[in-house]
Structures are given as structure tokens and as C-alpha cells.
XYZ file of C-alpha atoms in Angstrom:
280
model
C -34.434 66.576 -34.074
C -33.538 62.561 -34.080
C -34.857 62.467 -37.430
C -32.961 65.472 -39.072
C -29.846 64.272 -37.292
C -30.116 60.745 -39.001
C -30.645 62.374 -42.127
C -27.800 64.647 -41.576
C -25.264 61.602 -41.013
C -26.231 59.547 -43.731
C -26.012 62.900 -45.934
C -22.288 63.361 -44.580
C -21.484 59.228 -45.499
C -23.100 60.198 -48.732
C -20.742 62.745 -49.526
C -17.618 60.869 -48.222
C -18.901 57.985 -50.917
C -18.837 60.167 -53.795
C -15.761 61.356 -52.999
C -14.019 58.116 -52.102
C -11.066 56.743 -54.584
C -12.809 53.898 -54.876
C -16.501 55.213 -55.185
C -18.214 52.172 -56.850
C -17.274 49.934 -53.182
C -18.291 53.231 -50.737
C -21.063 53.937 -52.817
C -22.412 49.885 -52.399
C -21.678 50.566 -48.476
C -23.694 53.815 -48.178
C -26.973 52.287 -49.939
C -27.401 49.102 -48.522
C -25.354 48.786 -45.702
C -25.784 52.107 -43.990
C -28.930 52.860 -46.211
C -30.439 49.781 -44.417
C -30.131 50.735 -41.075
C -31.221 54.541 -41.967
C -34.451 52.705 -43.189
C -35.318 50.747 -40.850
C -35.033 53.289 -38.409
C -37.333 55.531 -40.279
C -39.661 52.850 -40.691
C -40.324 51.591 -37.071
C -41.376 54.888 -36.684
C -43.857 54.413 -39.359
C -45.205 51.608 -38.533
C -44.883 50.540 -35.160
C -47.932 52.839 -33.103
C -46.488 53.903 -29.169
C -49.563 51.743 -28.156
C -47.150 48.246 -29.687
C -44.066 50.180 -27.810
C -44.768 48.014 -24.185
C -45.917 44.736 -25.717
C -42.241 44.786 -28.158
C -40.562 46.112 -24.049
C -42.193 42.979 -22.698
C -41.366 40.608 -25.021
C -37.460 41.674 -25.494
C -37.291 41.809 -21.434
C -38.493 37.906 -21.480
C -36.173 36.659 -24.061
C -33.538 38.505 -22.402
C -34.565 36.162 -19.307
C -34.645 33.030 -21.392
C -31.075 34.638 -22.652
C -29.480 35.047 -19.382
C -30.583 31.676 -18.297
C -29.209 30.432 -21.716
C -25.753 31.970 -21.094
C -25.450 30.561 -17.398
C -26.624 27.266 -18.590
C -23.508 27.337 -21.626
C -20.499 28.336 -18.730
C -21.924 25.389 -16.651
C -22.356 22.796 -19.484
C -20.256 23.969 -22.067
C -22.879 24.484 -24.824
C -26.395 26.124 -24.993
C -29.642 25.174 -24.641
C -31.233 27.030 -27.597
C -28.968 26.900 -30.157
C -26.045 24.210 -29.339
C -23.404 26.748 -29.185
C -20.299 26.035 -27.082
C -18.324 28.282 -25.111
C -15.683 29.944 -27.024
C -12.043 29.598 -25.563
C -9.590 32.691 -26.723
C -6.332 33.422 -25.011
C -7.212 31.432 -21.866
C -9.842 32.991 -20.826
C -12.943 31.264 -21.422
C -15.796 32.981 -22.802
C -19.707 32.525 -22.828
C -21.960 33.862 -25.837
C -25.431 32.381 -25.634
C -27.056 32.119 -28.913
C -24.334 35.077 -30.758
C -21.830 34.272 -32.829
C -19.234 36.188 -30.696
C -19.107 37.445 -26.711
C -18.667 40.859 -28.339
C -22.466 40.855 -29.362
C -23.765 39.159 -26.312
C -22.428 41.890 -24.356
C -23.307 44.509 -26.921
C -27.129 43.149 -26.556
C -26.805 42.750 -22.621
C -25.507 46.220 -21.995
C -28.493 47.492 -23.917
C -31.024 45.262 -22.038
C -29.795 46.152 -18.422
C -30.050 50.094 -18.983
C -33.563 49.127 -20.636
C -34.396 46.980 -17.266
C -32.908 49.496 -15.046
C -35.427 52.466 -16.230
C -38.343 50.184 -15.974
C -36.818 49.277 -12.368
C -36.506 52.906 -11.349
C -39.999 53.889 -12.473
C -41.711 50.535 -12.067
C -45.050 51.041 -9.308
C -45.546 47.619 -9.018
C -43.821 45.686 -6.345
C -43.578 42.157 -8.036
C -42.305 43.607 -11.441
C -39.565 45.482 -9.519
C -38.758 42.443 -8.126
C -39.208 40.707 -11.479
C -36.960 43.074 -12.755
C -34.183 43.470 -10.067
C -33.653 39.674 -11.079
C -33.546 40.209 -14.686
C -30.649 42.873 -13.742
C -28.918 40.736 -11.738
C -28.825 37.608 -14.688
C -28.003 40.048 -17.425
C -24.962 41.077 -14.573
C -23.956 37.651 -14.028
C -24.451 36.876 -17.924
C -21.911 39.823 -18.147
C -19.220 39.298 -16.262
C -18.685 35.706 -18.056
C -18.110 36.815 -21.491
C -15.123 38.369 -19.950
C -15.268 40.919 -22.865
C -13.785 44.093 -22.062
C -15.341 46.578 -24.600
C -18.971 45.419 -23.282
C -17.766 46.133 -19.628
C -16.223 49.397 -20.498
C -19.098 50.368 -22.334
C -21.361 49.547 -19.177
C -19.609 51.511 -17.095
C -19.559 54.719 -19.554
C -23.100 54.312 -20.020
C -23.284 54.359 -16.087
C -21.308 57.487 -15.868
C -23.314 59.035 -18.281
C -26.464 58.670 -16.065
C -24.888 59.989 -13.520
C -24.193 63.637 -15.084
C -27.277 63.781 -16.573
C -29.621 61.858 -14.319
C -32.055 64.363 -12.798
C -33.069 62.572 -9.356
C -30.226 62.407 -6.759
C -31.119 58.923 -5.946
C -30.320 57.325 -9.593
C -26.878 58.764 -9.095
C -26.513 57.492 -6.036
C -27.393 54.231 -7.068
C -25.325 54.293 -10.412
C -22.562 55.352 -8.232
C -23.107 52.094 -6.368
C -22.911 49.964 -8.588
C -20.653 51.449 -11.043
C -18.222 50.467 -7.524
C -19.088 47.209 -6.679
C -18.901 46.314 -10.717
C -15.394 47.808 -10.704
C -14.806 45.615 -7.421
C -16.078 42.578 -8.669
C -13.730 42.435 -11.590
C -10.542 43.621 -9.797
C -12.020 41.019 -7.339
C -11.694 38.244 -9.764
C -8.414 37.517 -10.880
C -9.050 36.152 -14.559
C -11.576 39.378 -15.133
C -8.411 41.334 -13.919
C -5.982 39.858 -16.153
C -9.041 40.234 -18.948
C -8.990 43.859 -18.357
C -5.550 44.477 -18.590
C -4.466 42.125 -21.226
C -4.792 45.239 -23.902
C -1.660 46.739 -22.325
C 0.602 43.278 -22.252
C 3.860 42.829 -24.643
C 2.256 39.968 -26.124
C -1.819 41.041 -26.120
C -3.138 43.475 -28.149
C -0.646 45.417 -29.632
C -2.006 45.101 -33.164
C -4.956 46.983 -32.228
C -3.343 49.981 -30.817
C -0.986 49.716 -34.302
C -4.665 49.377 -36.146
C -5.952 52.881 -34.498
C -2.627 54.967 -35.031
C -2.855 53.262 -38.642
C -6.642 54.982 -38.583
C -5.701 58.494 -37.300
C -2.963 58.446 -40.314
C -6.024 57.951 -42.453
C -8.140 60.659 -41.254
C -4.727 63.199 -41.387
C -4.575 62.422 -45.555
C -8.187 63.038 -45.833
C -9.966 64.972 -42.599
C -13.174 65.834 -44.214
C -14.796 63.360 -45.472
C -12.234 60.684 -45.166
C -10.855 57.873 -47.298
C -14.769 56.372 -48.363
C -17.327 54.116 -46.585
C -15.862 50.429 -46.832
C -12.508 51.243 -48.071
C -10.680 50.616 -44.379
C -8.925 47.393 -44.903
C -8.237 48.298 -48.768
C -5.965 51.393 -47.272
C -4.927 49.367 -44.040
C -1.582 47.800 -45.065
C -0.234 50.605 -46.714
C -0.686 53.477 -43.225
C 0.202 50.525 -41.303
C 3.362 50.057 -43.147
C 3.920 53.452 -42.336
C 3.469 53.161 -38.682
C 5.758 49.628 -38.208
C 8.332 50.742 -40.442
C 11.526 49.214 -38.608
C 10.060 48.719 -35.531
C 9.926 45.280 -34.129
C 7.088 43.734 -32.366
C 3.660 42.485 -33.097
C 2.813 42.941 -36.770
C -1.300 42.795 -37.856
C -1.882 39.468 -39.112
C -5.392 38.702 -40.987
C -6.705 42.039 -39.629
C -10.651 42.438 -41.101
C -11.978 45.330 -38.947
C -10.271 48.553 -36.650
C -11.438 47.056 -33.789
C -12.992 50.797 -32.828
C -16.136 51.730 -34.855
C -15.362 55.684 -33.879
C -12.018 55.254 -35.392
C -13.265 53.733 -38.330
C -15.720 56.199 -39.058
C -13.227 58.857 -38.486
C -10.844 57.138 -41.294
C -13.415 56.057 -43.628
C -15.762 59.260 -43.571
C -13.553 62.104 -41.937
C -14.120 64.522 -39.243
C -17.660 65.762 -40.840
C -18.890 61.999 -40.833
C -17.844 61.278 -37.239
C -19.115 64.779 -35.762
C -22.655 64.035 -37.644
C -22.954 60.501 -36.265
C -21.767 61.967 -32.860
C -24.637 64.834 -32.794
């Protein structure tokens, strides 16, 4: 079913490319920029055997160690021990990111790792690795928290309600529940993670963005099918955006590259039947 549904989605961006306005640029993104993610997918399934499956676990878990370390080791002395990286300072908030280029993908990777940890924890029979492991969870948590970046905490705590609907043992949702609260705590706790989380909604923080994603849903309205084509977001972007500021006064979107919200994007770039594919 994974397979078919992959197959199905990259179908779906297919036929958004061909019938994108400017087909030669959405036709570039579909075969090597989606095409190479489509492939590799297919071919770890070729050849990586199950038998590799716990050695690749084990060695992602320990560099995830030698990560979280990393990332404590950068907030403390204000550059990293792997790569030289320095913290990265944005809007007064100061922000670790390891070895990434960006807190964005730390937290992105992190996210990932703990729910990866957290199964192993939860099914683990061996007393030392749990305890090997509840450590691990606790770094990536720490590691977390300090790139202050908000999409990787709201995506923890989806991912953490998400287990608790579907998780089929009472005591994993009682323990999600658990910590999904102290995690919530812990921020409102902290008054710079506070202002972090809130900063979206300000006069002066990140107005642009919410102009980016009405400027997105315009897109998707003109074309709700299969969108405006695969890469063509930013050539479109000025002129719904126009649309949207028209007279109004406020925050205008300066040296915008991205919509800031992949779903969005997909929606705009490859229409309803795009986004409902990649969804399924």
C-alpha cells in the first residue's frame, strides 16, 4: 500500500507538471527533485535487507547522542564541536543548530529521533538500554527546547497527539499525555520559549507569513486541481500577494524564497489532487 501510494503522488505532481504554465521549470522539479526522493525511497527498499534495519537504528541513535551532546556543547560555548558552527542569533532569541545549517532542520531531525527512541524505549527488554535510551530522550528534549523553533515544537506535540488516538496500550497514552503536559509547561514556564511561541501573532513578527499562506490559498482557488506547477511558487508569489496587500498597510514580504508551510505549498503548486495524494 506505501508503495502504490508513493507512486500515486508522484503520478499526481506529474500531472500538475505537464500542466503547469511554465512546464519546462515544473517538469525539472518533478524529475530530479521530487523524482529523487521517490527513488531513493524505492531503493532502500531494494537494497537495504530487514537484517541491516537494527545496525542503520543503532548507528543513527549514537550520532544522535554525539548530536545532542554537540548542540548542548554550542549554547554553552557558542560554537560546535564537530563542525565549528556558532549559534545563530534571530530576533533576540538565541538559537542552537548543531552541525545544520538552520534550527529548523535540527529540530526537524530531533523530532524524528525522539519518536524513533521512544518506541525502542517502550518495547526495549533490556534494563540498561532503557536506561540508555531514557537519556538519549531526555538530550534530544533538552537539544529541543534550545533551538527555540516553534514549527519543530508544534510538530512534537502533534506527533504526540497522534499517538495518543491511535496508540493501542493505555499506558503509551498515558505517558504521551504526560509529557505532552510537562512539555507544554516547560515552555510557558520559560519566558523567552513563551515569547518564542507567540511571536507569530505580534504586530511586528510574522505577519508576512500569514500574508504568504492567504497569498497560497489564492493560488490553489485559480487552479484547484492540479495547481499552478511544481517549482513555480515564488514565480506566481508577487502577483496573489499583490492581490492580498492591495491598500492595506503593514508588513509587506521582503526577499520571500519559500511559503514557509510545505502543505500550503503543495496545495498552490500541485492543487487539491497533489495535496490529498501526498496526504493518503
Amino acid at each position: 500500500a506505501k508503495n502504490l501510494s508513493v507512486l500515486v503522488f508522484y503520478v499526481c505532481l506529474g500531472i500538475s507538471a505537464v500542466m503547469s504554465p511554465l512546464m519546462g521549470k515544473s517538469l525539472d522539479q518533478w524529475l530530479f527533485k521530487w523524482g529523487e526522493g521517490v527513488l531513493l525511497f524505492y531503493a532502500a527498499q531494494v537494497f537495504i535487507k530487514r537484517s541491516d534495519v537494527l545496525k542503520l537504528v543503532a548507528v543513527l541513535l549514537a550520532s544522535t547522542f554525539v548530536l545532542t551532546l554537540d548542540g548542548i556543547y554550542q549554547r554553552v560555548m557558542g560554537v560546535d564541536f564537530l563542525r565549528g558552527f556558532g549559534l545563530l542569533h534571530v530576533l533576540g532569541f538565541t538559537q542552537i543548530r548543531a552541525t545544520f545549517n538552520h534550527y529548523n532542520n535540527l529540530a526537524t531531525f530531533l523530532v524524528a529521533a525522539f519518536f524513533l527512541a521512544g518506541g525502542l524505549w517502550v518495547e526495549g527488554k533490556s534494563s540498561w538500554m532503557r536506561k540508555a535510551l531514557g537519556v538519549l530522550l531526555a538530550l534530544i528534549l533538552v537539544n529541543l527546547f534550545l533551538t527555540y523553533s516553534r514549527g519543530g515544537w508544534i510538530a512534537f506535540l502533534i506527533t504526540c497527539f497522534l499517538l495518543m488516538l491511535f496508540a493501542g496500550r493505555r499506558a503509551v497514552r498515558v505517558t504521551v499525555g504526560c509529557l505532552v503536559i510537562a512539555f507544554l509547561t516547560s515552555i510557558v514556564a520559560v519566558e523567552s520559549m513563551r515569547e518564542r511561541l507567540v511571536y507569530i501573532f505580534g504586530v511586528d513578527g510574522d505577519q508576512g507569513r500569514w500574508r504568504m499562506w492567504v497569498a497560497s490559498v489564492l493560488m490553489f482557488l485559480d487552479s484547484p486541481l492540479y495547481g499552478l506547477g511544481l517549482g513555480t511558487f515564488m514565480d506566481h508569489l508577487d502577483i496573489y500577494l499583490s492581490q492580498y496587500v492591495h491598500h492595506r498597510s503593514g508588513f509587506m514580504v521582503l526577499g520571500a524564497q519559500y511559503a514557509h508551510n510545505g502543505y500550503l505549498k503543495i496545495l498552490a503548486e500541485a492543487g487539491g489532487m497533489g495535496l490529498a495524494s501526498f496526504l493518503a
